[in-house]
Amino acid sequence: MKLSSAQFKHTARKNLHDVRLQQALHRLQERFVGARAAALTDIDDLPRLRAAATEIRQHALTHLDVYLEQFERQVVASGGQVHWARDAAEVNRILLELAARYQVRKVAKSKSMVSEECGINEMLAANGIEVIETDLGEYILQLAREPPSHIVAPVVHKNKEDIADLFVRHHHRPRTTEIAELCREAREMLRPHFLSADMGISGANFLVAETGSALIVTNEGNGRLVTTLPRVHVAITGIEKVVPTLEDVSVLLRLLTRSATGQSITNYVSVLTGHKRASDLDGPEHFHVILVDNGRSQLLGTELEAMLRCIRCGACMNHCPVYQNIGGHAYGWVYPGPMGSVLTPNLVGLSEARDLPNASTFCGACAEVCPVSIPLPDLLRHLRVRQLEQGLRPRRERGSLRVWAWFAQHPRAYAWASRLAARLLRAVANRRGMIRRLPLAGGWTDGRDFPAPSGRTFRDLYARRTSS
Amino acid sequence: MRVGLFVTCLVDLLRPRIGFAALRLLEAAGADVVVPRTQTCCGQPGYNSGDKQAARALAHKLLDEFQDCDYLVAPSGSCAAMIRVHYPTLFADTDDAAAMSRLAARTYELTDFLVTIAGLQTVPGTFAGRITYHDSCSGLRELGVRKQPRTLIAKLPHVDLQEMHEAQTCCGFGGTFAVKYGDISARMAENKCAQITATGADAVVAGDLGCLLNIEGRLRREGSQKTRVLHIAELLAGETPEST
Ligand code: SF4
């Protein structure tokens, strides 16, 4: 996926004034925030379940090598093959080799954010292979040639009118804005592709080490078709997705679906193990898993390791007041919201996404809802430390930080400077005590007044009081 | 009970009245209050800008200033959380870890202290009318300050607390965020102000001056002069005149 995180401010500003997008974001919030809260009420001891989920994910990361190797052995034992990809280029090379080996002309895909990371669709198309996204949201985005703006609801930025127009243009059928009708229409267009595709590509929500299974959690049933109808099934996912046992998955699932969409369980949970056996009614002839690193392993053993616990539920963005106002595209890459603000700089480079760690008030709503207790604000703060260390902050910001730090450590100078500042600010206020414009703080005064001080510092007033 | 009042840099510079209100409340709670003269800032701006070194230096300074206090109290959830939650992290695995943890354990946000430690029974405030309360993020999520201010508000006989929708949603202040990402910040403030106005409250009250500046600035820019914007200490202490 094309990286545009450097345009964060620009896109955010544009999105703040996009009325349709604002309505869509409002609907998302209404739908997911309330649904999550309601769904979690049927869990007796939420803190305990959350601690258990956190522990499972953390344990898997601490012993990542062990579980990944176990996973590979189990995949091989069930007749499949595991491929290790260091980066996006390797993923694409492996995929092309597989496509050549099995003479693939058409690929049906179910939703996979890792495949977005690696730009698989563009690469396959460039090599003459047709790719069809079959998740409804991803299908719409493919028609519209747009990137996803949410990891669970990728097309959340569009409303049904947008989609109706898009369908008319591509399907040449009468226009409808009935959601059920739109779904039916998409299903009819997609069905032949499931049957004619040579390869199905899916992601994986979890990899189960003890069984060698790739597990996917979906609502539309397309994932099941993609992974059973075509001759070849390739699951592409990040190395961090492994967990030891199916039992562990059951704990994580209870939180994943509730946190994501507010469902106690999704319509489909598919446990995909190996290729079709003699006794199976259906299934692929060949089963491959591509395990993608793409920058993940460099987080292991660092202050940022907790980020790898993420189970991609999207709750952090649904609850983030910044995401709620600017939408996912502003973040400029595959992963938006708080989790994206941590992941993107790590996966694409700190200097490529300078705004992301800073565009947070540290309100903590994300960490509060994260089902695997990722301290997202702490991780963002750590990225700010790294940015400063690597000289990635603007000179003016670094300068003012130094000036502030010096004054704050020299109480007499500080008292003098704050006394002066209090007077100056008072002097430029209007008769209602508000400052309409402040040089160097236009970011504040463009959208708000600044309430002026009374003109004297507490320090001075208190000194006068105690001496009298 | 010797209580050190950490006034906070924002209150010192921008609204001293809050400092005096806090002082009055602590004294009403029977505390022997000291206000170390050399205090400046808890280090949060540096800490949140990635400058750990500056934050550590200021933590040391603050530790020295409040060394002989039984408690450190601040009329701010975010400054109290900086000391209580983040100082220990900043000094983990250093020689100062133990001292910083002890300081952290004695540090309280004002309303938390008044309710949890001092058990304050009556408050001097005289405000009459409808108010709504905004839960500032750090106090709420890092210190669990939610019931404490409401417990105290309930002691004011003529105050009617009308909760707003999304009282726990960030107002958009976020320190330097408000300047660096001004338009996002202002939109968040706008949303917050809409919720405040919808309650019909005469005043919005919160526990952090940063939020109050943001909310008041936005209300006034929108042309709303009616809703007063008060710190919880001002509300509880009665609006004392500013100077001597
Ligand atoms: S960081 Fe936490 S809340 Fe956000 S997507 Fe990952 S698991 Fe969900």
XYZ file of C-alpha atoms and ligand atoms in Angstrom:
720
model
C 0.000 0.000 0.000
C 1.218 3.463 -0.845
C 2.555 5.307 2.138
C 1.228 8.805 2.751
C 1.716 9.270 6.493
C 3.848 12.330 5.811
C 0.677 14.131 4.670
C -1.036 13.435 7.985
C -1.822 17.039 8.846
C -3.038 17.862 5.399
C -5.348 14.848 5.103
C -6.601 15.277 8.647
C -7.557 18.886 7.953
C -9.326 17.919 4.755
C -11.199 15.108 6.504
C -12.342 17.364 9.337
C -14.309 19.319 6.751
C -15.636 16.345 4.786
C -19.277 16.254 5.823
C -20.016 12.778 4.474
C -16.973 11.301 6.122
C -17.910 12.944 9.401
C -21.348 11.348 9.214
C -19.808 7.963 8.459
C -17.402 8.252 11.384
C -20.233 9.194 13.628
C -22.155 6.084 12.598
C -19.106 3.906 13.213
C -18.752 5.256 16.699
C -22.438 4.782 17.430
C -22.370 1.254 16.146
C -19.148 -0.129 17.586
C -18.661 1.714 20.853
C -22.091 0.895 22.213
C -22.065 -2.644 20.851
C -18.749 -3.414 22.489
C -19.867 -2.120 25.860
C -23.099 -4.122 25.675
C -21.357 -7.315 24.566
C -18.821 -7.175 27.373
C -21.504 -7.125 30.021
C -22.040 -10.856 29.608
C -18.508 -11.590 30.729
C -18.434 -12.252 34.450
C -14.942 -11.270 35.310
C -13.660 -9.005 32.564
C -10.397 -7.964 34.250
C -9.506 -11.603 34.729
C -10.318 -12.584 31.157
C -8.326 -9.630 29.922
C -5.370 -10.589 32.078
C -5.571 -14.146 30.769
C -5.686 -12.951 27.155
C -2.762 -10.619 27.761
C -0.777 -13.425 29.344
C -1.448 -15.802 26.440
C -0.281 -13.281 23.878
C 2.736 -12.225 25.931
C 3.752 -15.822 26.567
C 3.585 -16.573 22.848
C 5.839 -13.599 22.107
C 8.340 -14.517 24.783
C 8.650 -17.972 23.234
C 7.973 -16.937 19.676
C 10.719 -19.064 18.145
C 9.518 -22.180 19.916
C 5.886 -21.796 18.872
C 6.656 -20.788 15.306
C 8.812 -23.870 14.859
C 6.155 -26.052 16.403
C 3.621 -24.475 14.085
C 5.773 -25.221 11.056
C 6.241 -28.873 12.099
C 2.501 -29.287 12.461
C 1.766 -27.664 9.118
C 4.235 -29.976 7.426
C 2.781 -32.975 9.265
C -0.637 -32.135 7.865
C 0.755 -31.909 4.348
C 1.195 -28.157 4.088
C 4.197 -25.918 3.696
C 5.433 -22.866 5.589
C 7.359 -20.050 3.917
C 9.282 -17.429 5.851
C 9.270 -13.944 4.414
C 11.567 -11.264 5.757
C 9.767 -8.414 4.004
C 7.124 -7.498 1.440
C 9.437 -8.247 -1.483
C 9.964 -11.791 -0.227
C 6.247 -12.307 0.254
C 5.665 -11.286 -3.320
C 8.479 -13.479 -4.639
C 7.104 -16.514 -2.766
C 3.590 -15.831 -4.012
C 4.726 -15.543 -7.608
C 6.628 -18.828 -7.309
C 3.526 -20.525 -5.934
C 1.387 -19.002 -8.656
C 3.771 -20.319 -11.289
C 4.002 -23.746 -9.648
C 0.226 -24.175 -9.658
C -0.446 -22.293 -12.895
C -2.621 -19.706 -11.231
C -4.470 -17.198 -13.411
C -7.044 -15.998 -10.930
C -6.844 -15.351 -7.181
C -9.798 -14.899 -4.822
C -8.883 -13.103 -1.612
C -10.499 -12.766 1.762
C -9.596 -9.815 3.976
C -5.967 -9.595 5.024
C -4.257 -6.480 6.331
C -0.842 -8.097 5.952
C -1.494 -8.471 2.241
C -2.196 -4.728 2.132
C 1.126 -4.186 3.867
C 2.862 -6.109 1.109
C 1.007 -4.639 -1.863
C 0.084 -8.087 -3.092
C -2.801 -7.082 -5.331
C -0.737 -4.640 -7.370
C 2.091 -7.142 -7.682
C -0.159 -9.989 -8.857
C -1.974 -7.746 -11.309
C 1.346 -6.553 -12.704
C 2.180 -10.189 -13.357
C -0.990 -10.829 -15.276
C -2.876 -12.556 -12.482
C -6.432 -11.470 -11.815
C -7.205 -10.718 -8.160
C -10.699 -10.491 -6.713
C -11.299 -9.202 -3.210
C -14.273 -11.101 -1.805
C -14.805 -9.441 1.560
C -17.651 -7.037 0.838
C -15.791 -4.015 2.154
C -12.564 -4.895 0.397
C -14.486 -5.626 -2.824
C -15.978 -2.144 -2.706
C -12.541 -0.657 -2.135
C -11.129 -2.637 -5.021
C -13.793 -1.219 -7.321
C -13.205 2.282 -5.956
C -9.401 1.859 -6.015
C -9.131 3.122 -2.474
C -7.221 1.912 0.551
C -9.024 0.669 3.683
C -9.661 3.186 6.450
C -10.294 0.763 9.310
C -8.881 -2.673 10.076
C -12.227 -4.317 10.822
C -14.611 -2.185 8.764
C -12.344 -1.180 5.864
C -14.995 0.781 3.986
C -16.395 2.679 6.938
C -15.607 5.982 5.226
C -18.230 5.358 2.537
C -21.981 5.571 2.847
C -24.521 3.476 1.001
C -25.126 6.155 -1.642
C -21.429 6.116 -2.542
C -21.586 2.348 -2.813
C -24.774 2.370 -4.887
C -23.132 4.753 -7.392
C -20.036 2.606 -7.532
C -22.060 -0.546 -8.190
C -24.027 1.093 -11.002
C -20.772 2.068 -12.684
C -19.252 -1.386 -12.408
C -22.195 -3.783 -12.463
C -24.451 -1.920 -14.917
C -27.550 -2.865 -12.982
C -30.394 -0.673 -11.715
C -29.378 1.498 -8.790
C -30.397 0.456 -5.297
C -29.521 1.813 -1.882
C -31.085 -1.058 0.060
C -28.256 -2.626 2.030
C -29.621 -6.153 1.647
C -29.946 -5.601 -2.110
C -26.430 -4.240 -2.379
C -25.108 -7.286 -0.548
C -27.060 -9.629 -2.780
C -25.758 -7.893 -5.866
C -22.150 -8.158 -4.659
C -22.662 -11.806 -3.796
C -23.965 -12.548 -7.274
C -21.004 -10.836 -8.854
C -18.549 -12.656 -6.606
C -19.905 -16.176 -6.727
C -18.504 -17.158 -10.140
C -15.074 -15.984 -9.025
C -14.961 -18.355 -6.046
C -15.616 -21.211 -8.439
C -13.154 -20.163 -11.109
C -10.263 -18.981 -8.917
C -7.168 -21.167 -8.911
C -5.809 -19.809 -5.658
C -7.441 -18.504 -2.518
C -5.489 -16.069 -0.350
C -6.549 -15.417 3.227
C -5.021 -13.815 6.259
C -5.115 -15.434 9.673
C -6.407 -14.071 12.954
C -4.436 -16.690 14.820
C -1.972 -19.460 14.061
C -2.308 -22.444 16.349
C 1.043 -24.034 17.146
C -0.259 -27.344 18.501
C -2.333 -28.121 15.398
C -0.649 -26.131 12.633
C -3.953 -24.398 11.885
C -4.644 -20.965 10.488
C -7.745 -19.577 12.090
C -9.954 -16.937 10.507
C -12.840 -15.042 12.025
C -15.387 -13.645 9.567
C -19.006 -12.663 9.192
C -19.661 -13.021 5.504
C -18.665 -16.594 4.793
C -16.431 -15.496 1.938
C -13.396 -16.545 3.943
C -14.621 -20.099 4.035
C -15.207 -20.158 0.270
C -11.817 -18.629 -0.471
C -10.044 -21.199 1.653
C -11.914 -24.304 0.499
C -12.975 -23.915 -3.151
C -9.800 -22.985 -5.067
C -7.138 -25.666 -5.613
C -4.544 -23.778 -3.599
C -4.971 -21.984 -0.285
C -2.287 -19.547 0.833
C -2.599 -17.951 4.261
C -0.458 -14.839 4.657
C 0.054 -13.432 8.124
C 2.477 -11.858 10.564
C 4.813 -14.013 12.631
C 3.350 -12.596 15.846
C -0.055 -14.215 15.309
C 0.926 -17.586 16.736
C -0.574 -18.911 19.980
C 0.181 -22.236 21.621
C -3.172 -24.032 21.684
C -6.786 -24.028 20.505
C -7.734 -23.565 24.137
C -5.820 -20.269 24.072
C -7.702 -19.227 20.971
C -11.007 -19.763 22.709
C -9.990 -17.293 25.419
C -8.839 -14.716 22.875
C -11.923 -15.154 20.707
C -14.242 -14.252 23.543
C -12.575 -10.859 23.689
C -11.774 -10.385 20.006
C -15.297 -10.465 18.618
C -16.784 -8.522 21.505
C -14.115 -5.840 21.284
C -14.293 -5.622 17.509
C -17.955 -5.619 16.560
C -19.736 -6.281 19.804
C -20.653 -9.809 18.771
C -20.381 -12.663 21.243
C -19.192 -14.741 18.306
C -18.856 -14.036 14.595
C -20.889 -15.922 11.992
C -17.887 -17.981 10.988
C -14.808 -19.131 12.815
C -12.795 -21.297 10.448
C -9.968 -23.484 11.676
C -7.987 -24.359 8.576
C -5.610 -27.251 8.952
C -3.614 -28.738 6.088
C -4.979 -29.621 2.665
C -8.015 -31.727 1.793
C -7.838 -35.248 3.208
C -9.380 -38.333 1.627
C -12.257 -38.187 4.088
C -12.936 -34.461 3.553
C -15.831 -33.356 1.386
C -14.048 -30.234 0.270
C -10.862 -28.265 0.759
C -7.827 -27.151 -1.198
C -5.338 -29.599 -2.695
C -2.444 -27.481 -1.468
C -2.018 -25.549 1.759
C 0.675 -22.896 2.232
C 1.361 -20.421 4.967
C 3.543 -17.363 4.426
C 4.871 -16.030 7.715
C 5.737 -12.380 7.359
C 8.216 -10.505 9.479
C 8.341 -7.129 7.706
C 9.801 -5.308 10.707
C 8.020 -7.159 13.484
C 10.942 -9.083 14.928
C 12.874 -5.876 15.583
C 10.253 -4.982 18.217
C 10.944 -8.135 20.207
C 12.797 -7.504 23.425
C 12.341 -3.719 23.151
C 10.101 -1.263 24.990
C 7.667 -1.680 22.127
C 7.298 -5.459 22.266
C 3.809 -5.235 23.786
C 2.553 -3.923 20.442
C 2.982 -7.411 19.002
C 0.291 -8.696 21.347
C -2.289 -6.883 19.193
C -5.149 -9.060 17.966
C -6.431 -6.449 15.488
C -9.816 -5.880 17.062
C -9.951 -2.192 16.166
C -11.333 -1.126 19.557
C -8.507 1.371 20.057
C -9.433 3.290 16.909
C -13.179 3.062 17.551
C -12.621 4.741 20.903
C -9.910 7.181 19.848
C -11.213 10.762 19.732
C -8.569 11.645 17.155
C -9.502 8.761 14.850
C -13.187 9.510 15.398
C -12.646 12.980 13.987
C -10.153 12.461 11.166
C -10.824 8.891 9.987
C -8.368 6.202 8.971
C -6.954 7.572 5.720
C -5.173 10.418 7.489
C -2.803 7.912 9.074
C -1.534 7.190 5.600
C -0.932 3.451 5.682
C -2.539 0.093 6.402
C -3.050 0.501 10.128
C -4.842 3.590 11.463
C -5.688 4.832 14.933
C -3.551 4.336 18.020
C -2.295 0.880 17.057
C -1.360 2.217 13.625
C 0.420 5.172 15.162
C 2.683 2.703 16.956
C 3.011 0.112 14.192
C 3.438 2.306 11.137
C 6.567 4.164 12.282
C 8.057 0.813 13.220
C 7.234 -0.969 10.016
C 7.902 1.836 7.538
C 10.486 3.922 9.418
C 10.270 6.541 12.132
C 11.146 9.403 9.798
C 8.425 8.447 7.315
C 5.617 8.891 9.830
C 6.722 11.718 12.117
C 3.272 12.974 12.988
C 1.765 9.679 14.053
C 3.331 9.323 17.519
C 2.641 12.986 18.223
C -0.962 13.226 17.088
C -2.328 11.969 20.393
C -3.541 13.710 23.529
C -2.562 10.633 25.566
C -6.144 10.523 26.765
C -5.748 6.793 27.328
C -9.105 5.671 25.932
C -7.278 3.221 23.644
C -5.343 1.503 26.409
C -8.484 1.341 28.494
C -10.328 -0.737 25.892
C -7.478 -2.806 24.482
C -8.337 -6.463 25.182
C -4.677 -7.421 25.514
C -3.697 -4.451 27.712
C -1.299 -2.776 25.310
C -0.191 0.497 26.933
C -0.556 2.413 23.683
C 0.141 5.918 25.072
C 3.353 4.670 26.698
C 4.453 3.166 23.394
C 3.669 6.394 21.549
C 5.625 8.313 24.146
C 8.537 5.997 23.631
C 8.462 6.748 19.923
C 8.591 10.436 20.777
C 11.738 9.759 22.796
C 13.270 8.026 19.791
C 12.267 10.846 17.473
C 13.968 13.368 19.715
C 17.086 11.204 20.028
C 17.292 10.816 16.285
C 16.851 14.522 15.639
C 13.524 14.013 13.915
C 11.701 16.856 15.626
C 11.637 20.361 14.141
C 14.384 22.703 15.261
C 11.919 25.191 16.767
C 10.318 22.506 18.891
C 13.665 21.268 20.162
C 14.690 24.836 20.890
C 11.613 25.663 22.922
C 11.937 22.409 24.814
C 15.472 23.357 25.819
C 14.463 26.850 26.866
C 11.554 25.502 28.919
C 13.730 22.868 30.587
C 16.352 25.428 31.537
C 13.868 27.843 33.096
C 11.981 25.087 34.912
C 15.230 24.053 36.569
C 16.151 27.593 37.639
C 13.406 28.783 39.998
C 14.493 32.436 40.205
C 14.710 32.868 36.476
C 11.463 30.952 36.169
C 9.701 33.234 38.628
C 10.895 36.258 36.695
C 9.912 34.838 33.315
C 6.479 33.710 34.428
C 5.821 37.084 36.051
C 6.658 38.735 32.745
C 4.568 36.254 30.755
C 1.545 36.758 33.027
C 1.738 40.530 32.469
C 2.251 40.263 28.740
C -0.623 37.862 28.280
C -2.842 40.121 30.360
C -1.850 43.096 28.249
C -2.891 41.530 24.954
C -6.288 40.275 26.177
C -9.549 41.870 25.126
C -11.999 43.337 27.606
C -13.587 39.952 28.176
C -10.235 38.572 29.231
C -9.722 36.537 26.069
C -6.786 36.514 23.685
C -7.897 36.177 20.075
C -4.494 35.693 18.448
C -1.195 34.544 19.843
C 1.969 34.590 17.773
C 3.656 31.137 17.709
C 0.468 29.560 19.025
C -1.744 29.988 15.982
C -2.614 26.306 16.281
C -4.469 27.221 19.426
C -5.963 30.571 18.501
C -7.160 29.592 15.014
C -9.967 27.624 16.583
C -10.213 28.980 20.114
C -9.640 32.005 22.272
C -6.979 31.772 24.919
C -8.236 32.766 28.384
C -5.804 35.377 29.665
C -4.302 35.228 33.144
C -5.077 37.805 35.786
C -1.621 39.303 35.465
C 0.047 38.049 38.618
C 1.465 34.637 39.334
C 0.384 32.510 42.262
C 3.956 32.632 43.464
C 3.932 36.416 43.777
C 0.455 36.623 45.272
C 1.297 33.946 47.816
C 4.561 35.622 48.786
C 2.708 38.883 49.349
C 0.056 37.132 51.411
C 2.496 35.309 53.664
C 4.672 38.357 54.233
C 1.769 40.565 55.269
C -0.586 16.143 58.701
C 1.917 18.113 56.665
C 0.695 18.579 53.120
C 2.820 20.062 50.374
C 0.746 21.913 47.805
C 2.083 21.524 44.301
C 0.409 24.452 42.597
C 1.312 23.346 39.035
C 2.877 25.616 36.454
C -0.390 26.343 34.647
C -2.196 27.462 37.793
C 0.786 29.543 38.896
C 0.898 31.412 35.610
C -2.676 31.474 34.410
C -5.146 31.136 37.250
C -3.701 31.623 40.743
C -7.215 31.587 42.188
C -7.235 27.802 41.817
C -4.112 27.558 43.955
C -5.699 29.618 46.716
C -8.891 27.596 46.486
C -6.903 24.372 46.878
C -5.093 25.877 49.836
C -8.370 26.801 51.466
C -9.798 23.317 50.981
C -6.735 21.603 52.352
C -6.809 23.841 55.382
C -10.513 23.137 55.809
C -9.572 19.466 55.832
C -7.250 20.113 58.740
C -3.987 19.945 56.875
C -0.907 21.875 57.765
C -0.142 23.186 54.286
C 3.251 24.171 52.969
C 3.908 25.652 49.551
C 7.554 25.122 48.583
C 8.737 28.361 47.001
C 11.093 26.990 44.415
C 8.538 24.725 42.759
C 8.064 25.106 39.025
C 6.821 22.241 36.882
C 6.477 18.468 37.302
C 8.243 17.831 34.013
C 5.280 16.588 32.061
C 5.798 18.779 28.964
C 9.304 17.393 28.580
C 8.298 13.847 29.387
C 5.530 13.849 26.805
C 7.791 15.437 24.212
C 10.299 12.625 24.544
C 12.782 14.503 26.746
C 13.318 12.070 29.611
C 16.418 13.847 30.791
C 14.598 17.098 31.502
C 11.756 15.174 33.117
C 14.196 13.359 35.420
C 15.916 16.577 36.433
C 12.588 18.134 37.378
C 11.533 15.007 39.243
C 14.669 15.271 41.380
C 13.995 18.926 42.052
C 10.429 18.163 43.068
C 11.502 15.278 45.275
C 13.833 17.612 47.188
C 11.167 20.282 47.560
C 8.561 17.907 48.976
C 10.920 15.655 50.904
C 9.553 16.567 54.330
C 5.842 16.400 53.472
C 3.541 13.574 54.490
C 1.561 14.161 51.315
C 1.930 15.998 48.047
C -1.324 17.317 46.644
C -1.915 18.934 43.255
C -5.084 20.548 41.886
C -4.537 18.612 38.667
C -5.052 14.991 37.688
C -2.401 15.093 35.028
C 0.368 16.537 37.221
C -0.536 14.191 40.070
C -0.475 11.262 37.634
C 2.876 12.402 36.292
C 4.327 12.060 39.775
C 2.314 9.110 40.971
C 2.384 6.952 37.861
C 5.235 8.131 35.679
C 8.031 9.093 38.082
C 8.449 5.484 39.202
C 8.675 4.384 35.553
C 11.202 7.102 34.776
C 13.442 5.925 37.594
C 12.877 2.185 37.371
C 16.154 0.310 37.823
C 18.010 3.379 39.108
C 19.292 4.226 42.588
C 16.407 6.646 43.027
C 13.692 4.099 42.312
C 12.770 3.615 45.966
C 12.676 7.338 46.793
C 10.567 8.076 43.733
C 8.154 5.281 44.567
C 7.751 6.655 48.078
C 7.074 10.120 46.670
C 4.615 8.627 44.205
C 2.748 6.819 46.947
C 2.282 10.056 48.924
C 1.034 12.036 45.919
C -2.656 12.758 45.380
C -4.936 14.673 43.094
C -6.818 17.263 45.154
C -10.321 15.751 45.262
C -8.893 12.266 45.696
C -6.953 13.515 48.698
C -9.885 15.374 50.204
C -12.153 12.334 49.988
C -9.831 9.355 50.366
C -7.271 10.642 52.849
C -8.707 13.666 54.614
C -12.337 12.554 54.705
C -13.499 16.143 54.293
C -17.098 16.436 55.511
C -18.212 19.948 54.647
C -17.067 22.244 51.887
C -17.129 26.040 52.009
C -18.433 26.616 48.459
C -21.616 28.621 47.928
C -22.334 28.110 44.246
C -25.999 27.836 43.355
C -27.161 26.468 40.009
C -26.761 23.656 37.549
C -23.301 22.351 36.719
C -21.872 19.600 34.579
C -18.593 17.819 35.239
C -15.935 16.916 32.657
C -13.712 13.989 33.629
C -10.182 14.981 32.688
C -8.337 12.057 31.127
C -5.247 11.543 33.265
C -7.049 11.866 36.557
C -9.784 9.560 35.371
C -7.770 6.811 33.711
C -4.445 6.961 35.508
C -5.663 7.776 39.011
C -9.269 6.591 39.060
C -10.642 10.027 39.897
C -14.337 9.869 39.091
C -16.437 9.491 42.194
C -14.296 11.758 44.387
C -15.240 15.093 42.798
C -18.873 14.008 42.604
C -18.876 13.076 46.255
C -17.672 16.567 47.076
C -20.057 18.258 44.660
C -22.910 16.460 46.402
C -22.002 18.344 49.570
C -22.934 21.662 47.960
C -26.601 22.116 48.829
C -27.564 24.406 45.952
C -25.761 22.646 43.151
C -27.559 20.413 40.705
C -25.155 18.141 38.819
C -26.369 17.321 35.341
C -24.091 14.750 33.681
C -23.238 15.410 30.041
C -23.002 12.707 27.377
C -19.488 11.417 26.899
C -18.216 13.141 30.022
C -15.187 10.827 29.810
C -14.243 11.769 26.257
C -11.105 13.861 25.909
C -11.675 17.606 25.379
C -8.742 17.779 22.969
C -6.247 19.684 25.111
C -3.343 17.250 25.336
C -0.658 19.844 26.190
C 1.388 20.792 23.139
C -1.035 18.741 21.026
C -3.447 21.679 21.226
C -0.955 23.846 19.344
C 0.720 21.253 17.109
C -2.543 19.744 15.920
C -4.705 22.791 16.491
C -7.499 21.942 14.098
C -8.009 18.398 15.409
C -7.779 19.714 18.957
C -10.288 22.498 18.271
C -12.724 20.010 16.746
C -12.502 17.840 19.840
C -13.111 20.930 21.964
C -16.081 21.830 19.780
C -17.615 18.386 20.328
C -17.046 18.671 24.052
C -18.621 22.137 24.180
C -21.684 20.862 22.326
C -22.187 18.238 25.032
C -21.678 20.824 27.744
C -24.139 23.267 26.225
C -26.708 20.525 25.726
C -26.975 20.049 29.487
C -28.076 23.649 29.942
C -25.606 23.940 32.805
C -24.657 27.323 34.236
C -21.114 26.103 34.696
C -18.834 23.356 33.490
C -16.419 22.074 36.098
C -13.253 19.993 35.729
C -10.163 19.106 37.703
C -7.453 20.232 35.280
C -6.747 23.775 34.197
C -5.533 22.621 30.765
C -8.973 21.271 29.918
C -10.628 24.392 31.302
C -8.546 26.727 29.131
C -9.403 24.641 26.098
C -13.102 24.475 26.870
C -13.425 28.110 27.892
C -11.442 29.264 24.865
C -13.697 27.314 22.553
C -16.944 28.403 24.224
C -15.965 32.056 24.032
C -14.826 31.762 20.434
C -18.222 30.313 19.619
C -19.717 33.411 21.197
C -21.075 31.649 24.236
C -20.559 33.927 27.237
C -23.097 32.278 29.465
C -21.548 29.017 30.594
C -19.006 29.582 33.329
C -15.888 27.457 33.343
C -14.661 26.537 36.810
C -12.020 24.411 38.391
C -13.379 21.936 40.908
C -11.316 23.662 43.617
C -12.906 27.026 42.821
C -16.362 25.496 42.963
C -15.748 23.733 46.248
C -13.870 26.533 47.989
C -16.186 29.310 46.997
C -14.860 31.851 44.570
C -12.342 33.610 46.670
C -11.137 36.970 45.425
C -7.819 36.675 43.827
C -5.196 38.488 45.729
C -4.499 38.846 49.386
S -4.010 -2.398 19.961
Fe -5.473 -3.472 21.272
S -7.397 -2.385 20.915
Fe -6.043 -1.821 19.215
S -6.479 -3.289 17.607
Fe -4.789 -4.128 18.783
S -5.744 -5.443 20.292
Fe -7.360 -4.137 19.504
